[in-house]
PDB file of C-alpha atoms in Angstrom:
ATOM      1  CA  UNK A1232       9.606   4.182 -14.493  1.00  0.00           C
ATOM      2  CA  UNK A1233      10.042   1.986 -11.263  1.00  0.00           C
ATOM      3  CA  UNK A1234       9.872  -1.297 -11.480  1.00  0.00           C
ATOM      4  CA  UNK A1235       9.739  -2.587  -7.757  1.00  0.00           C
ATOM      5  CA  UNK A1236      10.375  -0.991  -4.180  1.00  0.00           C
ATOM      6  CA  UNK A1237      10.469  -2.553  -0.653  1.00  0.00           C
ATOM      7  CA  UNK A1238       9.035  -1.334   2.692  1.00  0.00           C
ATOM      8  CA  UNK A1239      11.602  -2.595   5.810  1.00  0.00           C
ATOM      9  CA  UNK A1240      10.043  -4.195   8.199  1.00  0.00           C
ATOM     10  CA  UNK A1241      10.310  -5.826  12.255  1.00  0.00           C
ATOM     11  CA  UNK A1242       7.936  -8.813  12.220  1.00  0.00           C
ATOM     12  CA  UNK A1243       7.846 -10.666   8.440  1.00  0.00           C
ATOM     13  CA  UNK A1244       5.419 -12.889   9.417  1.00  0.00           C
ATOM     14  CA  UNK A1245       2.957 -10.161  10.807  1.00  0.00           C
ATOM     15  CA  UNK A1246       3.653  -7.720   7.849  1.00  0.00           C
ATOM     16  CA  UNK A1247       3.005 -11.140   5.429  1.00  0.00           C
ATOM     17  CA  UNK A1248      -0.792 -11.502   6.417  1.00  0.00           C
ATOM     18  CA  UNK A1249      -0.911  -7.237   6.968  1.00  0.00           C
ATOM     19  CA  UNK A1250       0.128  -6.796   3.456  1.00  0.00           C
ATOM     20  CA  UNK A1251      -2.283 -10.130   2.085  1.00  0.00           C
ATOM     21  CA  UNK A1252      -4.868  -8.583   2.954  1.00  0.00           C
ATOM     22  CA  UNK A1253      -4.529  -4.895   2.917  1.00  0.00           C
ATOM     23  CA  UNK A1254      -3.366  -4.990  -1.048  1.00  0.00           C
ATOM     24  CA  UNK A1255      -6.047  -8.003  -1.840  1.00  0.00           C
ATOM     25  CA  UNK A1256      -8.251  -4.743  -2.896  1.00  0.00           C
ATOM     26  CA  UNK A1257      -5.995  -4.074  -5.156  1.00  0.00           C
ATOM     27  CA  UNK A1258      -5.240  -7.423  -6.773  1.00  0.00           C
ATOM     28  CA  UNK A1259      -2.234  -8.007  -5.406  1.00  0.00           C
ATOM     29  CA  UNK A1260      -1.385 -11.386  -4.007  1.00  0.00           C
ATOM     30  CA  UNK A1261       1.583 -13.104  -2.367  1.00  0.00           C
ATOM     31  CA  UNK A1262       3.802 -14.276  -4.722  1.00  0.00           C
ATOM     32  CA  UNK A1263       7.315 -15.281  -3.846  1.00  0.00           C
ATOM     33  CA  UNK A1264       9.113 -15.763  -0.538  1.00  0.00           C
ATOM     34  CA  UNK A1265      12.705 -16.348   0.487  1.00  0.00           C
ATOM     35  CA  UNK A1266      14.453 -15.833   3.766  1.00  0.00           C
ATOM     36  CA  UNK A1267      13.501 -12.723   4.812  1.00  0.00           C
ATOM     37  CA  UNK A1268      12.412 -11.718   1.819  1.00  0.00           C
ATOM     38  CA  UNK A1269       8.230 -11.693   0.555  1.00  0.00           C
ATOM     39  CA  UNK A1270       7.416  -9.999  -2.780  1.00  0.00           C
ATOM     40  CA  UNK A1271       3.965  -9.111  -4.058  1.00  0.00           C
ATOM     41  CA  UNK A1272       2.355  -9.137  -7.367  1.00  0.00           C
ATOM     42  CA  UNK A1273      -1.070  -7.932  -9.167  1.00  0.00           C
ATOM     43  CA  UNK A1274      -1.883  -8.782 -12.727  1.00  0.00           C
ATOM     44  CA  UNK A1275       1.135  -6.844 -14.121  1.00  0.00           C
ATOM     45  CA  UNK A1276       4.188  -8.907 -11.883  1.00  0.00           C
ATOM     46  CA  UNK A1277       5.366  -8.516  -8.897  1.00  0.00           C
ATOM     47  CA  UNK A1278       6.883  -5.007  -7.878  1.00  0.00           C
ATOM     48  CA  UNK A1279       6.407  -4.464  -3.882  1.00  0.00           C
ATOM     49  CA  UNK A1280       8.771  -6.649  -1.657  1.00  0.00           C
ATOM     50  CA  UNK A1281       8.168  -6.491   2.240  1.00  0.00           C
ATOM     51  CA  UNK A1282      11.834  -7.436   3.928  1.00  0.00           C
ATOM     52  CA  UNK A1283      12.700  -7.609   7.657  1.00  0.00           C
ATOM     53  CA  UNK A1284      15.463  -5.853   7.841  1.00  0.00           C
ATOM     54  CA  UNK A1285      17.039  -2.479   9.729  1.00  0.00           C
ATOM     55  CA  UNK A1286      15.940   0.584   9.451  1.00  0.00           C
ATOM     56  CA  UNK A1287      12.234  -0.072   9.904  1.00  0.00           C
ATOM     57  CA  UNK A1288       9.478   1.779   8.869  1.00  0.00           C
ATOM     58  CA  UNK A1289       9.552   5.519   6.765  1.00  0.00           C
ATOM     59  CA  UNK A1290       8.831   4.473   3.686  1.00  0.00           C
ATOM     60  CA  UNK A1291       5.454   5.314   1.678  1.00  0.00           C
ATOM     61  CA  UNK A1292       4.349   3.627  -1.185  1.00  0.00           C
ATOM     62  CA  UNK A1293       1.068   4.721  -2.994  1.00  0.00           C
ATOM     63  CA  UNK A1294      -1.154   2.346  -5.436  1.00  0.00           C
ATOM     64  CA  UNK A1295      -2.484   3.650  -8.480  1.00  0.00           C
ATOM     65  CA  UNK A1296      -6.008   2.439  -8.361  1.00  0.00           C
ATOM     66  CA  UNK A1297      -8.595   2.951 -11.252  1.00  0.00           C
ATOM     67  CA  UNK A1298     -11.646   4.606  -9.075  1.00  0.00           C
ATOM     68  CA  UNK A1299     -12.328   5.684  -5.247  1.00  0.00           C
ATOM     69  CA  UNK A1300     -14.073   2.636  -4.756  1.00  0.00           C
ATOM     70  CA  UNK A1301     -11.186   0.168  -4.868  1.00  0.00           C
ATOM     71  CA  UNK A1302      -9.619   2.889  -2.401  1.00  0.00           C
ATOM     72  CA  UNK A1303     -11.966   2.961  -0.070  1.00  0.00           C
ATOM     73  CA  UNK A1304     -12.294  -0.967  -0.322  1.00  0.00           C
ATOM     74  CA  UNK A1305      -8.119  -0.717   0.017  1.00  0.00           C
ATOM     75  CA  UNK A1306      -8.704   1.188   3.832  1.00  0.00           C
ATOM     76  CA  UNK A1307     -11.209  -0.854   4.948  1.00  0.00           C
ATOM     77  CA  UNK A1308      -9.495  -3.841   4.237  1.00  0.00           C
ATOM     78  CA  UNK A1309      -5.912  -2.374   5.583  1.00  0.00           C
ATOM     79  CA  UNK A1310      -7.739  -1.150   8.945  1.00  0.00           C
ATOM     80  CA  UNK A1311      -9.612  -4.398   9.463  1.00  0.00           C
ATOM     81  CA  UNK A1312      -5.457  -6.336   8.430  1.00  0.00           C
ATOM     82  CA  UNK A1313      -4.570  -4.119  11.478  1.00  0.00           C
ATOM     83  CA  UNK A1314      -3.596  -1.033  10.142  1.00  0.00           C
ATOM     84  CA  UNK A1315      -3.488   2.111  11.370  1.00  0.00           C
ATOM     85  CA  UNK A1316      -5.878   5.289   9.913  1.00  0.00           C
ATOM     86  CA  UNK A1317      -3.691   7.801   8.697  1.00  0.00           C
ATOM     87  CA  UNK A1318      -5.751  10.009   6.511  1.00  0.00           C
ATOM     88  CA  UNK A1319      -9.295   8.077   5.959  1.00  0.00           C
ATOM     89  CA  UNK A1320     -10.301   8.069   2.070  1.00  0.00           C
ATOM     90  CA  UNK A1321     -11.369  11.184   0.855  1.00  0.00           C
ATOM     91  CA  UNK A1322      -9.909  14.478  -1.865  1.00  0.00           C
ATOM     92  CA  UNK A1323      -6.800  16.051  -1.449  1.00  0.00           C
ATOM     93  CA  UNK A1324      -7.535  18.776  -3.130  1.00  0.00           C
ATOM     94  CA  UNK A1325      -4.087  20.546  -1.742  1.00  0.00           C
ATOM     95  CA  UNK A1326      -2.617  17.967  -4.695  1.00  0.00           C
ATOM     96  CA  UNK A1327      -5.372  18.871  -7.189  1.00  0.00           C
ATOM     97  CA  UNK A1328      -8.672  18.743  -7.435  1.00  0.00           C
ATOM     98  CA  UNK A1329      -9.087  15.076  -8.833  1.00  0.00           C
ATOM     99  CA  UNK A1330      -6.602  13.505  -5.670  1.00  0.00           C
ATOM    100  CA  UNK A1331      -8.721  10.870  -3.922  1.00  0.00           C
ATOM    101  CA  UNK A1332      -6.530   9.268  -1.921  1.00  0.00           C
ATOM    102  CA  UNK A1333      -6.329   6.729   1.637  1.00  0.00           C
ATOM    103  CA  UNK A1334      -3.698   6.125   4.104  1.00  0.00           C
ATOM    104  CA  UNK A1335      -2.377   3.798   6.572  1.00  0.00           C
ATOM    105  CA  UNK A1336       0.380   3.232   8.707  1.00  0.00           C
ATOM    106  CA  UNK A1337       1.506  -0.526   8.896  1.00  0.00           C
ATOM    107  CA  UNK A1338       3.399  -1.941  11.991  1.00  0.00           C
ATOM    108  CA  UNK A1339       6.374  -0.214  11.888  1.00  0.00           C
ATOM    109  CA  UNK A1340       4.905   2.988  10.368  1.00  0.00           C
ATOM    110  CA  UNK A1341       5.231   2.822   6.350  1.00  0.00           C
ATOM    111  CA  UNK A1342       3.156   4.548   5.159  1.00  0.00           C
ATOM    112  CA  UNK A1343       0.773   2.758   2.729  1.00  0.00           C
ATOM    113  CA  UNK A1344      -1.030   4.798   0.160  1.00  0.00           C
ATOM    114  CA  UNK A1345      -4.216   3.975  -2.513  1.00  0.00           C
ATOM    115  CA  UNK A1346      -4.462   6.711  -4.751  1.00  0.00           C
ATOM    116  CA  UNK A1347      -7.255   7.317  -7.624  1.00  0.00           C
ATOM    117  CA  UNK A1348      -6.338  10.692  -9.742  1.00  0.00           C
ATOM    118  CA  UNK A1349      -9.473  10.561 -12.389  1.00  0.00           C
ATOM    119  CA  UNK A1350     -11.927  12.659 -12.357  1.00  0.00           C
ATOM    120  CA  UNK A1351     -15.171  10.959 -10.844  1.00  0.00           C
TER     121      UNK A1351
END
C-alpha cells in the first residue's frame, strides 16, 4: 500500500495554485508547506507532495475517484488551473471495460490522472 508520492517540479508557486485547484474535485486541499516542499491532503491525510526540485516532470499519479462525474469535474477543473489535455475523460476499455479515466499534463509534464474503475 503507498502511503504518499511526490511529483518534481520547476515553478512551486505555479504548481501550488495548479495543484489547488486541479485536485479541489477531488477533496484534496493544501495542507502543509515548507521550503520547497507543499503536501496535499483529502479526508484520509495527506499523501501527494509537489517539490521543486531536479529532475522535473515524468511522473504520473492517478486518483481513485468514486464515479465519472468527479472525473470529469477533476479535467475541467485541471484544464481551466492551466493544465494541459492529455486524454479528455472517457473508457479505456484497452484496461478493461469499467476504466473511465482523465488526463493532464501539469507544467513540467507529470502526468496527472483521475481514475473511476466501477461499473456505471
Amino acid at each position: 500500500m503507498i502511503d504518499h508520492t511526490a511529483v518534481n517540479v520547476s515553478d512551486q508557486e505555479a504548481a501550488k495554485s495548479f495543484y489547488a485547484k486541479a485536485l479541489e474535485p477531488l477533496g484534496y486541499s493544501l495542507a502543509f508547506e515548507a521550503g520547497d516542499f507543499v503536501g496535499f491532503a483529502d479526508a484520509n491525510g495527506m499523501d501527494l507532495g509537489v517539490v521543486r526540485r531536479d529532475p522535473v516532470g515524468g511522473a504520473h499519479v492517478a486518483f481513485k475517484c468514486d464515479d465519472r462525474a468527479t472525473v470529469d469535474a477533476f479535467y475541467e477543473a485541471a484544464l481551466a488551473a492551466g493544465g494541459n489535455d492529455n486524454g479528455p475523460p472517457g473508457v479505456r476499455a484497452h484496461y478493461h471495460e469499467h476504466y473511465y479515466g482523465a488526463f493532464v499534463h501539469d507544467a513540467d509534464g507529470n502526468n496527472i490522472e483521475a481514475v473511476c474503475q466501477r461499473p456505471q
